[in-house]
Coordinates of C-alpha atoms and ligand atoms in Angstrom, one line a residue:
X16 CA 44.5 120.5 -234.2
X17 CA 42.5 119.7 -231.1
X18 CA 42.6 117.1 -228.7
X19 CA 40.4 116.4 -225.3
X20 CA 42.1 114.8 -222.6
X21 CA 39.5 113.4 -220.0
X22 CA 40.6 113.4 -216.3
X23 CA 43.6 115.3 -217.1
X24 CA 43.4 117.2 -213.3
X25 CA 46.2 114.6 -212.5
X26 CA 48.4 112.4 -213.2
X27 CA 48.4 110.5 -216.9
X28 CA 45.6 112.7 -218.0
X29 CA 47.7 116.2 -216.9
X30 CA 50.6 115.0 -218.5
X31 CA 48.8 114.3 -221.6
X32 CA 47.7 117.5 -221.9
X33 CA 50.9 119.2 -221.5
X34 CA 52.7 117.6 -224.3
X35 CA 49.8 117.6 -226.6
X36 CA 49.6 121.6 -226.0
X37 CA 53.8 121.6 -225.9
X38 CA 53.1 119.7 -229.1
X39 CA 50.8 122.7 -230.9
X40 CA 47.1 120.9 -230.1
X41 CA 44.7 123.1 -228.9
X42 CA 43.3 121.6 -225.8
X43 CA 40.2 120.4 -223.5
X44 CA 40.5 119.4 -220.8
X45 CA 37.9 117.6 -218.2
X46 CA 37.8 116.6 -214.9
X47 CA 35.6 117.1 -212.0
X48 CA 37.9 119.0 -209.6
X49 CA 37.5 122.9 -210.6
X50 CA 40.0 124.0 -209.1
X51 CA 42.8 121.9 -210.4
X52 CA 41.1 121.9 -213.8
X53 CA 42.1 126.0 -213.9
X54 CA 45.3 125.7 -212.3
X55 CA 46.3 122.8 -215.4
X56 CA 45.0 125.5 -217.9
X57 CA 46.7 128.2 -216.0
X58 CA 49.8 126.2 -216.6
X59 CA 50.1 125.1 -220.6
X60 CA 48.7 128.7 -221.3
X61 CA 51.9 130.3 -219.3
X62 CA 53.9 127.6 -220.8
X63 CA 52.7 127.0 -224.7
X64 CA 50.6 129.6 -227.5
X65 CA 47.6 127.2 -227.6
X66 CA 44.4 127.5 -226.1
X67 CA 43.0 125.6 -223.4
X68 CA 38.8 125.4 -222.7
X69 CA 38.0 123.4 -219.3
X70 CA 35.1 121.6 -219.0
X71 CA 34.1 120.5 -215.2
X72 CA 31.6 117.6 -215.1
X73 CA 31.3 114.1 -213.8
X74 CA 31.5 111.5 -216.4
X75 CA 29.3 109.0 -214.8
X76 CA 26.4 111.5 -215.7
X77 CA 25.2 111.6 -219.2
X78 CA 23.0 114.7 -219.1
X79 CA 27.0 116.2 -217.7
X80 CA 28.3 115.2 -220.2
X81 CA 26.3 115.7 -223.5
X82 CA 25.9 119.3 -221.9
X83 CA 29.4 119.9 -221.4
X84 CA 30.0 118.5 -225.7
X85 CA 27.1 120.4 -227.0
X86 CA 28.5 123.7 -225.0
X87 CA 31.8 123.9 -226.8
X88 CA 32.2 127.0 -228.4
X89 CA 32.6 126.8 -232.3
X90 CA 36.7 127.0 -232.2
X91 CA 36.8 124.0 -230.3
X92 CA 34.1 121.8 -231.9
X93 CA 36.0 119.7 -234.1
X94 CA 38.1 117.6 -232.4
X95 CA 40.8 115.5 -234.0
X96 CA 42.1 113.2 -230.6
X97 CA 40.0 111.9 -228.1
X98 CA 41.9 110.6 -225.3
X99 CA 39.1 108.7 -222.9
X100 CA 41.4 108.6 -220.0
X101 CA 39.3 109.3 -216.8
X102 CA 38.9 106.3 -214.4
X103 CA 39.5 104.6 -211.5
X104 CA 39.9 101.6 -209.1
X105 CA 38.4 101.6 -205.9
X106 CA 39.1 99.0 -203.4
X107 CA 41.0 95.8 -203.7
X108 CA 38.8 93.0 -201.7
X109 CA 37.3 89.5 -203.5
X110 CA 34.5 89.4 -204.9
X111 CA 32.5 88.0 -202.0
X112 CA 33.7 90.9 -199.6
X113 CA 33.4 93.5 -202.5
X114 CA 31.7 97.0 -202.0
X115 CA 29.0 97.7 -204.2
X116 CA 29.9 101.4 -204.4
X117 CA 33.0 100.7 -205.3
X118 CA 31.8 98.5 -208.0
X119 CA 29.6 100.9 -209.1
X120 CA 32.0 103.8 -208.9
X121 CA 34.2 101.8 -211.3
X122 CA 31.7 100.9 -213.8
X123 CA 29.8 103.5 -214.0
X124 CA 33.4 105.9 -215.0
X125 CA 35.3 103.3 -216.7
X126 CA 32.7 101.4 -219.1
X127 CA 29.8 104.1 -219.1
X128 CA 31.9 107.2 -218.8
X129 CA 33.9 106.2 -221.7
X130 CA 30.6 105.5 -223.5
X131 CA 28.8 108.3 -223.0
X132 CA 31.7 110.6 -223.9
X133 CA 32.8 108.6 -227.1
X134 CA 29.1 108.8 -228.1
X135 CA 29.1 112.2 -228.0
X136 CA 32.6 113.6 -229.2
X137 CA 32.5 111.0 -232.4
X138 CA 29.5 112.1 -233.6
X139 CA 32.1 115.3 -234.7
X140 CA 34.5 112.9 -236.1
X141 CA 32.3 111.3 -238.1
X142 CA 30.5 114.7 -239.9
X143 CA 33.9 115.6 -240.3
X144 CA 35.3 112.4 -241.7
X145 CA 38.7 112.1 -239.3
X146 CA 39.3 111.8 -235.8
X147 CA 41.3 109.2 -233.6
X148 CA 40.2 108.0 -230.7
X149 CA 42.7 106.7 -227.9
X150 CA 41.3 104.2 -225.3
X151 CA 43.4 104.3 -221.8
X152 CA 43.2 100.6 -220.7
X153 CA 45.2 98.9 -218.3
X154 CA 47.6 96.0 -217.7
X155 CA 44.5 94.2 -215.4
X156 CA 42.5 94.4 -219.0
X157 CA 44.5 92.4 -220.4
X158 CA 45.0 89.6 -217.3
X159 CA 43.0 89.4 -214.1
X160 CA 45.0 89.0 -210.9
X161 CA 43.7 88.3 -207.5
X162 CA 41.2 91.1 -205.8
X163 CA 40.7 93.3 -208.6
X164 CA 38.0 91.3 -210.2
X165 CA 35.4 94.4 -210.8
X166 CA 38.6 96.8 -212.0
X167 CA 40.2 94.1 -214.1
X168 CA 36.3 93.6 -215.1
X169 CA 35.7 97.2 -216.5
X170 CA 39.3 97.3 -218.3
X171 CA 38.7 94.6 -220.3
X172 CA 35.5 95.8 -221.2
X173 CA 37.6 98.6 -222.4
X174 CA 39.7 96.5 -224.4
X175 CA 36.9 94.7 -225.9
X176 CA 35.1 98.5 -226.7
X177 CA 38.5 99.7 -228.6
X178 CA 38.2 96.8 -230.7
X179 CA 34.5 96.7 -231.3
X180 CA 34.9 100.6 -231.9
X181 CA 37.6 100.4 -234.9
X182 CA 35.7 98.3 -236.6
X183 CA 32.2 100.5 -236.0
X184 CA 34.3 103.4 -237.1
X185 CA 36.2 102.4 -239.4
X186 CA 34.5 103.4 -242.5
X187 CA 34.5 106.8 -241.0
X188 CA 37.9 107.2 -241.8
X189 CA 38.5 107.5 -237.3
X190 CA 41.5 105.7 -235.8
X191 CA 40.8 103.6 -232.9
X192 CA 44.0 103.1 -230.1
X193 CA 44.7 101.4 -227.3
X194 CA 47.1 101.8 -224.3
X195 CA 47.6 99.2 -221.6
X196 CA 50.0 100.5 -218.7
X197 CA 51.2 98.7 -215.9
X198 CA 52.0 100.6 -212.7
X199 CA 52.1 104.0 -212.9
X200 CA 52.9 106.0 -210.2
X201 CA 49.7 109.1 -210.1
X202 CA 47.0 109.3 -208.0
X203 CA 45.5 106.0 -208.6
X204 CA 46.3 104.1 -205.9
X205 CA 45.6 107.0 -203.1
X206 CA 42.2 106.9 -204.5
X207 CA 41.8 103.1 -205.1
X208 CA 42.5 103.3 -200.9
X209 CA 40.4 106.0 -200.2
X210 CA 43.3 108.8 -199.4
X211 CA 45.6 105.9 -197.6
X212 CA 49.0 107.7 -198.6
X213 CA 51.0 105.3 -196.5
X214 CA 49.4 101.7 -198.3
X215 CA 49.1 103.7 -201.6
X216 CA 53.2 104.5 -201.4
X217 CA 53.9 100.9 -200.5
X218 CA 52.5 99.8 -204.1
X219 CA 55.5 101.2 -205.4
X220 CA 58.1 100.1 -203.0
X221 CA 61.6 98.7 -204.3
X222 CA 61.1 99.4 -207.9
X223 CA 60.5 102.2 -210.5
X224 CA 57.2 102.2 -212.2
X225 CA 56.3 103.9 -215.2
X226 CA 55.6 107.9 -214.6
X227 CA 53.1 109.6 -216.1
X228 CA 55.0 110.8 -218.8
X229 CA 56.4 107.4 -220.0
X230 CA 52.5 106.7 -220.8
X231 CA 51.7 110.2 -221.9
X232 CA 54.7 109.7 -224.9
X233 CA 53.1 106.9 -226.2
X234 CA 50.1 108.3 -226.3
X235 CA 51.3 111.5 -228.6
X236 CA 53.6 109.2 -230.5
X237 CA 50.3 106.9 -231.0
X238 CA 48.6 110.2 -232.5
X239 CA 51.6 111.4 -234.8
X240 CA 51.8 108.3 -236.8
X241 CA 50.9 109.0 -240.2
X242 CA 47.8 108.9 -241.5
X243 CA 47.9 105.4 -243.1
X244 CA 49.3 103.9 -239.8
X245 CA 47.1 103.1 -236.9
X246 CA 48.9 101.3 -233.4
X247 CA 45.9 99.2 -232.5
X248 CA 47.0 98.4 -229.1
X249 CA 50.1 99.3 -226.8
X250 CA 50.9 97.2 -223.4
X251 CA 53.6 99.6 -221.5
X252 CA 55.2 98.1 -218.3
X253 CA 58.3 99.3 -215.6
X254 CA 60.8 97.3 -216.9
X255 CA 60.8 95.4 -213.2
X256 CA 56.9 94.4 -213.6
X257 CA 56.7 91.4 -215.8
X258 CA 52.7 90.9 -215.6
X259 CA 50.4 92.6 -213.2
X260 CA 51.5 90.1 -210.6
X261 CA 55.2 90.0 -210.9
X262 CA 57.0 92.5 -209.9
X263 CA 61.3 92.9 -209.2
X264 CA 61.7 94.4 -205.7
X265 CA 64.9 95.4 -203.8
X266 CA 63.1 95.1 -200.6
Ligands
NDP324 P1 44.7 109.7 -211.3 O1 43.9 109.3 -210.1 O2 46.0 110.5 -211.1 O3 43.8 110.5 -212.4 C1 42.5 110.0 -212.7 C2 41.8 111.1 -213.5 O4 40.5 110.7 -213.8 C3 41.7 112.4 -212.7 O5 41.9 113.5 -213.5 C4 40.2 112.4 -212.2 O6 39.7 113.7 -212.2 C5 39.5 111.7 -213.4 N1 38.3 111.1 -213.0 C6 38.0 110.1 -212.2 N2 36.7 109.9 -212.0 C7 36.1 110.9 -212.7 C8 34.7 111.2 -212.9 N3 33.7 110.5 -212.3 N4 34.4 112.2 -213.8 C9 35.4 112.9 -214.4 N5 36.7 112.6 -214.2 C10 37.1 111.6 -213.4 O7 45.0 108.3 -212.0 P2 45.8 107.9 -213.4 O8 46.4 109.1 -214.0 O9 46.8 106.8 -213.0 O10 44.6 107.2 -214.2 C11 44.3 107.6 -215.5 C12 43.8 106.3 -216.2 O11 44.9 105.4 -216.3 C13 42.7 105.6 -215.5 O12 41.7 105.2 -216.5 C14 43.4 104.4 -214.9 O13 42.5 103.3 -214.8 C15 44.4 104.1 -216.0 N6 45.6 103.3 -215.5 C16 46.3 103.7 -214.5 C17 47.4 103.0 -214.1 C18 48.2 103.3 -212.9 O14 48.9 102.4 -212.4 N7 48.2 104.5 -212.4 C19 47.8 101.8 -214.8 C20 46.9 101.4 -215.9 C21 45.9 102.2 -216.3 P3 38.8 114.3 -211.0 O15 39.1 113.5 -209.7 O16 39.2 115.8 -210.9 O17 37.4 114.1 -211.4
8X3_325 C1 46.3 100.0 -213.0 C2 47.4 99.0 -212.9 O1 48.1 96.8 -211.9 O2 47.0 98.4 -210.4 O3 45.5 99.8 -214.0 O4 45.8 97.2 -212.1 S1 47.0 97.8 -211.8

């Protein structure tokens, strides 16, 4: 079995990749950061007996990507999970102060990214007449809460592509999943405020939010049901976050 993990140089996406590979999957992984991409296969090849191919492109580029799909060698053509994972937010402003880089940073990984790989990879899936495909939403997909208007935008685009993708790929005999976290303690909020470690920390002050693994479980156990099940859509929260806005805090 094979499974490609996109952005799996940190965080949900590394952890993912580990417990697929601890879990027999041959792996790919992607991710723009070469060096980290190696060290990550350095890693589940000391650790498991699977193999792991790297692939080091930018998602928000289509020629990238279609190159980086149509160069996989044939051992690791047919892939059985797709876990579109990569994204981002950047910035947390309202929409009249917003930064259209940031914007554009965000929809350009989190909607067209997705795209552009799902495109590519199911065209496999479908010649081959299986595959699953596991969407990583989010929490602000599902609600929108104040100043993450563009974010909140592009992950419920994602949650409105996973379902208009089962139904698209349904007669293809593909499974189409869904996971919504809530806070997740990885590198998400050092690069939603550009590197600020000290304002990223404090995102996570007073309470224990969800580690990458917690979401990295459901994702595996969303890919070992049997065949005949499929888990349309998960929402995993901290147990002290009740929505994306409330949030239990010992401080
Ligand atoms: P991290 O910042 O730790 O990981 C993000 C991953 O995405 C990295 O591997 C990064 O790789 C990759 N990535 C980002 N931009 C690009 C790009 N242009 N091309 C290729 N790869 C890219 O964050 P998380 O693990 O937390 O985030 C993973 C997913 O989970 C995201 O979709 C995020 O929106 C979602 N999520 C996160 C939550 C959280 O609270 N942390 C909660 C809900 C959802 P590299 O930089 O090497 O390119
Ligand atoms: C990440 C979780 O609450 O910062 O998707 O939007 S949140």
């Amino acid at each position: 079995m094979i499974a490609l993990i996109t952005g799996a140089t940190s965080g949900i996406g590394k952890c993912t990749a580990e417990l697929f590979a601890k879990n027999g999957y041959d792996i790919i992984i992607t991710g723009r950061r070469e060096e980290r991409l190696e060290e990550v296969k350095k890693n589940i090849e000391a650790n498991f007996k699977v193999k792991v191919l790297s692939l080091c492109f930018d998602i928000r580029k289509q020629n990238e990507v279609e190159k980086a799909i149509a160069s996989l060698p044939s051992d690791f053509k047919n892939i059985d999970v797709l876990v579109n994972n990569a994204g981002l937010a950047a910035g947390l402003s309202a929409i009249q102060d917003g930064n259209i880089d940031h914007w554009e940073r965000m929809i350009d990984t989190n909607i067209k990214g997705l795209l552009y790989i799902t495109k590519c990879v199911c065209k496999t899936m479908i010649e081959n007449k299986k595959g699953h495909i596991i969407n990583v939403g989010s929490i602000a997909g599902k609600e929108a809460y104040a100043n993450g208007n563009v974010y909140c935008g592009t992950k419920h685009a994602v949650d409105a592509l996973n379902k208009g993708m089962r139904i698209d790929l349904l007669p293809h005999n593909i499974k189409v999943s869904a996971v919504n976290p809530g806070m997740v303690e990885t590198e998400f909020s050092i690069v939603r405020f550009d590197g600020d470690e000290s304002r990223a920390k404090k995102v996570y002050d007073g309470f224990q939010p969800l580690k990458p693994e917690d979401v990295a479980e459901t994702i595996y156990w969303m890919a070992s049901r049997p065949s005949h099940v499929n888990i349309n859509d998960v929402i995993i929260m901290p147990a002290a976050q009740a929505n994306s806005t409330t949030v239990k805090r010992n401080n």
